[in-house]
PDB file of C-alpha atoms in Angstrom:
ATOM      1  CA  UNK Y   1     -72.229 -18.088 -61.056  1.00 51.00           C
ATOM      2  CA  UNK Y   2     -70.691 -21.457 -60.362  1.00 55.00           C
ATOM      3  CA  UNK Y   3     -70.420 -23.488 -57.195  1.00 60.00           C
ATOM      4  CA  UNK Y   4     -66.675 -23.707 -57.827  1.00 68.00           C
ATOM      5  CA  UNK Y   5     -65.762 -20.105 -57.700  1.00 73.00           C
ATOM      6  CA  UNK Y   6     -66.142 -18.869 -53.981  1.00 70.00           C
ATOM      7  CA  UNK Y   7     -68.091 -15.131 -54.124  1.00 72.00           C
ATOM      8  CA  UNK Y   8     -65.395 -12.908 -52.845  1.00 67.00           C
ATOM      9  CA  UNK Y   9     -67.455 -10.350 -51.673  1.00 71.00           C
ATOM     10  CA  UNK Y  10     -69.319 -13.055 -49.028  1.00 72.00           C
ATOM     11  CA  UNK Y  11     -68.819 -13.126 -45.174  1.00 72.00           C
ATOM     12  CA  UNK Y  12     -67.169 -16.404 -45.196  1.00 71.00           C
ATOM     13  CA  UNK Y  13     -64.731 -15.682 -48.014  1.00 68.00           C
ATOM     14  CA  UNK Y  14     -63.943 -12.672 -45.815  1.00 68.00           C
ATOM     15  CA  UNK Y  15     -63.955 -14.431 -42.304  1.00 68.00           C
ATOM     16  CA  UNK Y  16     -61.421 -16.991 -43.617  1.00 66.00           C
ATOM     17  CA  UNK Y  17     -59.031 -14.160 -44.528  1.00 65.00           C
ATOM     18  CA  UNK Y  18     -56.632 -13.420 -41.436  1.00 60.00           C
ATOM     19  CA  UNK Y  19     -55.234  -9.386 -41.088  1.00 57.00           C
ATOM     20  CA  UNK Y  20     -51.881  -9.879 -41.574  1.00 55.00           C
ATOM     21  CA  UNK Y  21     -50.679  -6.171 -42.304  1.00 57.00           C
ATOM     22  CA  UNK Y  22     -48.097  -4.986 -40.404  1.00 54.00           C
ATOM     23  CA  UNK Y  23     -48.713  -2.099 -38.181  1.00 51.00           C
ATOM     24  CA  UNK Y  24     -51.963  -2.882 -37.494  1.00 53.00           C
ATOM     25  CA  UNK Y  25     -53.191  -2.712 -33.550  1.00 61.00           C
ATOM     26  CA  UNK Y  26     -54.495  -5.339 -32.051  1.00 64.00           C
ATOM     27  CA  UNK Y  27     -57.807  -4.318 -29.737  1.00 78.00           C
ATOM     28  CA  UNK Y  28     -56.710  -3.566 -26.199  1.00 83.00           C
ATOM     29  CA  UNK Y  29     -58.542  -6.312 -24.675  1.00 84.00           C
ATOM     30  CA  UNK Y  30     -57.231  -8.987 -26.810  1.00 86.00           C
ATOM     31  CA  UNK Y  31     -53.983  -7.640 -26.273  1.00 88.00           C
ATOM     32  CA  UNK Y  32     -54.454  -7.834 -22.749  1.00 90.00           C
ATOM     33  CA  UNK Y  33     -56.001 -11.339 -22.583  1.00 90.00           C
ATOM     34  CA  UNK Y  34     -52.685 -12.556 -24.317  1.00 91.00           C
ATOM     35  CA  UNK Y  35     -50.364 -11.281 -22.601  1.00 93.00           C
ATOM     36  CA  UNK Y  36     -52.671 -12.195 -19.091  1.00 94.00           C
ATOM     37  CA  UNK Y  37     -52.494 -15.925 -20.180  1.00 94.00           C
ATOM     38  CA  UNK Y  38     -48.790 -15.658 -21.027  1.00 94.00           C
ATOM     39  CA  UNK Y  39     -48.411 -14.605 -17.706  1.00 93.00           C
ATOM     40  CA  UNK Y  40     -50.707 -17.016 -15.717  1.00 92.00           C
ATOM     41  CA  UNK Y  41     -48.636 -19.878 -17.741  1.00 90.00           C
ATOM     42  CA  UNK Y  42     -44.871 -19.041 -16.395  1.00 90.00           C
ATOM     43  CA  UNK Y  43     -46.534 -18.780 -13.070  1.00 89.00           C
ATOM     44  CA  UNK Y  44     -47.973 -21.972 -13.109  1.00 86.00           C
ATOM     45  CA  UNK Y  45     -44.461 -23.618 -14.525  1.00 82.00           C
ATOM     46  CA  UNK Y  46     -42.707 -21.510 -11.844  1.00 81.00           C
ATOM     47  CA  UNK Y  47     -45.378 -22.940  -9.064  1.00 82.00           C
ATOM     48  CA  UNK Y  48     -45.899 -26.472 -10.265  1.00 82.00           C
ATOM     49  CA  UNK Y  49     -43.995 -29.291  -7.466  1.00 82.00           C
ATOM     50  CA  UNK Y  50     -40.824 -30.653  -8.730  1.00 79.00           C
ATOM     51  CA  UNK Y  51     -40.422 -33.965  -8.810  1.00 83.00           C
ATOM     52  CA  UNK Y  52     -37.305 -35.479  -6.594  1.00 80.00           C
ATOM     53  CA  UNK Y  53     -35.102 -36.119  -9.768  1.00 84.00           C
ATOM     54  CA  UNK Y  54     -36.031 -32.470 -10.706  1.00 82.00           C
ATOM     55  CA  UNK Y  55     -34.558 -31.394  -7.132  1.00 79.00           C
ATOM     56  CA  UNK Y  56     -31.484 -33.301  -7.818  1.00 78.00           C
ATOM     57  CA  UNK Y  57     -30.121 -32.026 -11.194  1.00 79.00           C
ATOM     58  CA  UNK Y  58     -30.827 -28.546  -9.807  1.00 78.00           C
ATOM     59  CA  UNK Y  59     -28.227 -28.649  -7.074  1.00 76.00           C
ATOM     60  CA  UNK Y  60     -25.207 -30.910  -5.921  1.00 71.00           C
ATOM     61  CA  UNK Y  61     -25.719 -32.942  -3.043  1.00 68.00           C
ATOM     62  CA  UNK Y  62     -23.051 -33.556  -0.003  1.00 73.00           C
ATOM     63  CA  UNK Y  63     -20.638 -35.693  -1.591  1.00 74.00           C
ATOM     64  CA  UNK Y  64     -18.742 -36.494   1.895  1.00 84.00           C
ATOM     65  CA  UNK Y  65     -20.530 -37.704   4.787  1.00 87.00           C
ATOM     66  CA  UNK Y  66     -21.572 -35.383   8.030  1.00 87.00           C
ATOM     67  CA  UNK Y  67     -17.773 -35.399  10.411  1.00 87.00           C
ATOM     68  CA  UNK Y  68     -18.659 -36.995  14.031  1.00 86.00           C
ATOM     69  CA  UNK Y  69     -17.156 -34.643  16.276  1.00 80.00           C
ATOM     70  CA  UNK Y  70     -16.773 -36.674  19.871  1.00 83.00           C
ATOM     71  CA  UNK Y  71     -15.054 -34.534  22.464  1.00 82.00           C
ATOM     72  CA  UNK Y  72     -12.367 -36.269  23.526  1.00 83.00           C
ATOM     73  CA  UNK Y  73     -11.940 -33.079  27.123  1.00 82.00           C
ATOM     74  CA  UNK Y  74     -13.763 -32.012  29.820  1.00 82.00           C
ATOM     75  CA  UNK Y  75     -13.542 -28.593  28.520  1.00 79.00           C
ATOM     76  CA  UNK Y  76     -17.359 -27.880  27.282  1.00 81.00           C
ATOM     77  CA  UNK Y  77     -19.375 -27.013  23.930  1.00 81.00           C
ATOM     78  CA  UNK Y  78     -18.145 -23.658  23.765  1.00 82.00           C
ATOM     79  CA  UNK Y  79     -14.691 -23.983  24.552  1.00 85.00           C
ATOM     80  CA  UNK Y  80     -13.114 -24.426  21.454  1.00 84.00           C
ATOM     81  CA  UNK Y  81     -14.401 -21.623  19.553  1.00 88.00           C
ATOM     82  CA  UNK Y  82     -12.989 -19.253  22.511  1.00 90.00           C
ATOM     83  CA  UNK Y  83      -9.699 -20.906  22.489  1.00 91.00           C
ATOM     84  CA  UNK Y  84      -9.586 -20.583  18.781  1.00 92.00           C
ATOM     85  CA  UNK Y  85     -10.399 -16.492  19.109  1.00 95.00           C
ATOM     86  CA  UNK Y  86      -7.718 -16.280  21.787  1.00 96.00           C
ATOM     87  CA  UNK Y  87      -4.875 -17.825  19.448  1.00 96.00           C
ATOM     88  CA  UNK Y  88      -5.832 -15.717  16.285  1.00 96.00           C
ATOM     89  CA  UNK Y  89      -5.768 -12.643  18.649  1.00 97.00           C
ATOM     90  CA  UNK Y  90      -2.632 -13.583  19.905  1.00 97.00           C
ATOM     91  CA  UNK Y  91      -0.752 -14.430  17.053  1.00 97.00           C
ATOM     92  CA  UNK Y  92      -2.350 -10.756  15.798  1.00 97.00           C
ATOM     93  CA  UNK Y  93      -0.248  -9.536  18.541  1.00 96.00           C
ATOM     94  CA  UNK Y  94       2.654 -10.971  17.634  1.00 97.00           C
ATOM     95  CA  UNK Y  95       2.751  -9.894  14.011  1.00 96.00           C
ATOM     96  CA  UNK Y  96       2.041  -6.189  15.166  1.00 96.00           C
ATOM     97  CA  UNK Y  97       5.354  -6.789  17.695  1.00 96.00           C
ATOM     98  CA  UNK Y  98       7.234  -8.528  15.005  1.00 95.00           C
ATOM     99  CA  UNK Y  99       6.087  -5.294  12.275  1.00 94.00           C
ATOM    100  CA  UNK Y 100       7.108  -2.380  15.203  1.00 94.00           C
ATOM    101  CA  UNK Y 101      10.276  -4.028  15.739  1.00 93.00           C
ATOM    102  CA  UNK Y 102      10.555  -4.181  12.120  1.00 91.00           C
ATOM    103  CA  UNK Y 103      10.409  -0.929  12.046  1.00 91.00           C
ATOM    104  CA  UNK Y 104      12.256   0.181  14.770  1.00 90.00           C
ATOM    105  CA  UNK Y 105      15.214  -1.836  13.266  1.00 90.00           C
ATOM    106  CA  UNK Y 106      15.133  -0.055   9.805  1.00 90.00           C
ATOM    107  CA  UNK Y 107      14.770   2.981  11.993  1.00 90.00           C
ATOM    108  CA  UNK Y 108      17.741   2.752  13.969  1.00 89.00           C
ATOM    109  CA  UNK Y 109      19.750   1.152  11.010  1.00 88.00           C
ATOM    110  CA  UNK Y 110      19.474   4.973   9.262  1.00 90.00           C
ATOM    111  CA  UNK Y 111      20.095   6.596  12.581  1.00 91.00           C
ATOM    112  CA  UNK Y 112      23.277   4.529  12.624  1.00 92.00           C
ATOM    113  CA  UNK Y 113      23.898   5.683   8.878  1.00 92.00           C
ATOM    114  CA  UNK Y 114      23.226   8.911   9.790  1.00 93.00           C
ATOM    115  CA  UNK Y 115      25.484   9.240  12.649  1.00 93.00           C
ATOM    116  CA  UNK Y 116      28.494   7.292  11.248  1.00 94.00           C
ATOM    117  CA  UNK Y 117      27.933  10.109   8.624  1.00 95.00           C
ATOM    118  CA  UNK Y 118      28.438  12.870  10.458  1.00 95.00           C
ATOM    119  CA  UNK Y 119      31.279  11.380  12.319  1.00 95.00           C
ATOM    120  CA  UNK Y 120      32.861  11.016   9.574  1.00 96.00           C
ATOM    121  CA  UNK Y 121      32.453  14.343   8.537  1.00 95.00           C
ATOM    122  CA  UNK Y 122      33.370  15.650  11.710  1.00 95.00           C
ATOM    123  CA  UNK Y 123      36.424  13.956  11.929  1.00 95.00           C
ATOM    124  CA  UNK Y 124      37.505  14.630   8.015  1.00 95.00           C
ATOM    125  CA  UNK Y 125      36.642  18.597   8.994  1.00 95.00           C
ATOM    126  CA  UNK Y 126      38.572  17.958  11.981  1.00 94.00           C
ATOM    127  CA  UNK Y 127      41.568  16.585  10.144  1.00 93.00           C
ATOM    128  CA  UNK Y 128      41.578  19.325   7.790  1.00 94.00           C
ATOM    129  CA  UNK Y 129      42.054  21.994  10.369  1.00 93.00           C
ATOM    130  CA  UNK Y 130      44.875  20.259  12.120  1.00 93.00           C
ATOM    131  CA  UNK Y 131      46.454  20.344   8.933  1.00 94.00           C
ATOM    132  CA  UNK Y 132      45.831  23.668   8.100  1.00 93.00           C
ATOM    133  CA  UNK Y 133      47.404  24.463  11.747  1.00 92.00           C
ATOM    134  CA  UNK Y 134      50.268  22.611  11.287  1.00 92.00           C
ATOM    135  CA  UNK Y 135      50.983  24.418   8.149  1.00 91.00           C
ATOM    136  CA  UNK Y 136      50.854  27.601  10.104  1.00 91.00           C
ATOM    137  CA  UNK Y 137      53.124  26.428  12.877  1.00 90.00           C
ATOM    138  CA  UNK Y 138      55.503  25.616  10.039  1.00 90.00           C
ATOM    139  CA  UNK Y 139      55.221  29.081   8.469  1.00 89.00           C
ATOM    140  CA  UNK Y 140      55.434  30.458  11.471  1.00 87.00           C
ATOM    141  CA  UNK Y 141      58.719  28.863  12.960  1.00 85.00           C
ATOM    142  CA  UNK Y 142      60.390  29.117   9.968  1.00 85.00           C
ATOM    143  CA  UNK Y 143      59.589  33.008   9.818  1.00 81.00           C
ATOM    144  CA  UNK Y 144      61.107  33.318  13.233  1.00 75.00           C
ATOM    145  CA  UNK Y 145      64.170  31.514  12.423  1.00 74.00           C
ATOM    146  CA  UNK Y 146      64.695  33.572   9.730  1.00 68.00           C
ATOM    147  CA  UNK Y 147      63.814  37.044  11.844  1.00 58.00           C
ATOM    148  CA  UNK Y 148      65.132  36.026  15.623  1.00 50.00           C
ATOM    149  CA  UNK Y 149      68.718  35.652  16.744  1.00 46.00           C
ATOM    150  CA  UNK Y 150      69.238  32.469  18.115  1.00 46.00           C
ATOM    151  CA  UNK Y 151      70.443  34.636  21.217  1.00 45.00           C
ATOM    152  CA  UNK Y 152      67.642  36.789  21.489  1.00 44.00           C
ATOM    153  CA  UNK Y 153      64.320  34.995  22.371  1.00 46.00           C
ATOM    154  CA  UNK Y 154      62.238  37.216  24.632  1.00 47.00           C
ATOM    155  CA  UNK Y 155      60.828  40.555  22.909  1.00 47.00           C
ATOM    156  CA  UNK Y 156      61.281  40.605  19.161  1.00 48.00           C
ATOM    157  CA  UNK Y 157      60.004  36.434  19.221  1.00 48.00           C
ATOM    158  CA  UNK Y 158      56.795  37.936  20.258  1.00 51.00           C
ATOM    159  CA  UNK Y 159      57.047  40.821  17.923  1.00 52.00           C
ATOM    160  CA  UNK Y 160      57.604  39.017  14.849  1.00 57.00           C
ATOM    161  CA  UNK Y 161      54.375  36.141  15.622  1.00 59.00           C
ATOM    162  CA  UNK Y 162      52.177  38.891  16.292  1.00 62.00           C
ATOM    163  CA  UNK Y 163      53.416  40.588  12.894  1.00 62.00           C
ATOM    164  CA  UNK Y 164      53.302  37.105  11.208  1.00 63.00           C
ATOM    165  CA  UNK Y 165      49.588  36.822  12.709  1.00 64.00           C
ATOM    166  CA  UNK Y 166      48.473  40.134  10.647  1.00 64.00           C
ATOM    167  CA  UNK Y 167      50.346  39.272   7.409  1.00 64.00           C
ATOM    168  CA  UNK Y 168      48.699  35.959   7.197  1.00 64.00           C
ATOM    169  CA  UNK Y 169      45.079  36.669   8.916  1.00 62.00           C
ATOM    170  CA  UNK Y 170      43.714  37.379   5.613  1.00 60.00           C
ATOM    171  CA  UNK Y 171      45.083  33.566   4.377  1.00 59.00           C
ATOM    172  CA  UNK Y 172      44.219  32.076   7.563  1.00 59.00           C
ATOM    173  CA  UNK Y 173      41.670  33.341   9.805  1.00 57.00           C
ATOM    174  CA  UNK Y 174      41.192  33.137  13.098  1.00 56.00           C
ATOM    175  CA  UNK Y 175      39.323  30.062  14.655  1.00 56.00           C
ATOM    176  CA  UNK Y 176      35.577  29.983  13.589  1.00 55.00           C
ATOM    177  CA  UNK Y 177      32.868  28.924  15.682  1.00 57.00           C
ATOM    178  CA  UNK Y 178      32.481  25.023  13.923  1.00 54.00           C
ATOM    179  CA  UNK Y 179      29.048  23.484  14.582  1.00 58.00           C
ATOM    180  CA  UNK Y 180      30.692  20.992  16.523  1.00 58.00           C
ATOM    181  CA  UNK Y 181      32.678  20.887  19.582  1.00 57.00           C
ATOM    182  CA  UNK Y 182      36.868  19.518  19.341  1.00 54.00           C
ATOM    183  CA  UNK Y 183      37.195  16.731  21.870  1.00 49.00           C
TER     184      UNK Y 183
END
């Protein structure tokens, strides 16, 4: 054999050779060294001090100075912060009156709706039956002047309205009870 050919069936030709096959496992332990060091290395970045320019590109710093706040009353540290509370809880109260009487408004403005309605109604149904009386009175008087001397008023006027109040019942009944009252 010559030096220049490598013997292929050596240790060192084979411990050059890396296992490259896919699907091969990996022992457990090396497995678990790698992925131990892996580990101990994001750790360590995580850990490691930042430097000050580090610190400032990770967050914004206060771009207006601190306010001075002198108290200008005698009223005290607290004070303000309870007479804040007490205007936000009174001008609570005054949007809850201002939303009732809201309300009550577009309440009473259909009440008023409502009632003009039925007034209305009332008085239209009310119209309609003086009418209809009227008409009757008419019909009536002129049957009497047709039936009834002019002399004669006493017994056959009453005779002849009673009779005209049976012929014309069926046409024009007697009052019904309405469901409201004639004022």
């Amino acid at each position: 054999m010559s030096d220049e050919e490598e013997d292929y069936m050596s240790d060192a030709f084979l411990s050059k050779m890396q296992d490259v096959k896919p699907g091969v496992s990996m022992v457990r332990r090396v497995k678990e060294a790698l992925k131990k060091e892996t580990q101990q290395k994001e750790t360590n970045v995580k850990n490691r001090q930042k430097t000050y320019k580090e610190q400032e590109k990770e967050r914004a710093g206060r771009v207006d100075p601190i306010p001075l706040n002198i108290k200008t009353d005698r009223g005290g540290i607290g004070m303000e912060g309870v007479k804040k509370r007490k205007a936000e809880q009174e001008l609570e109260n005054y949007r809850q009156k201002a939303r009732a009487k809201q309300q009550n408004e577009t309440k009473s403005l259909e009440d008023f709706r409502s009632r003009v309605r039925t007034e209305r109604e009332e008085r239209k149904i009310e119209g309609d039956l003086r009418r209809s009386q009227r008409a009757c009175e008419q019909l009536d008087s002129q049957k009497m002047k047709k039936t009834c001397a002019p002399t004669v008023l006493g017994i056959q006027q009453q005779t002849t309205i009673e009779h005209d109040k049976k012929k014309y019942a069926r046409w024009f009944p007697v009052k019904k009870q309405l469901p409201f009252t004639v004022g």
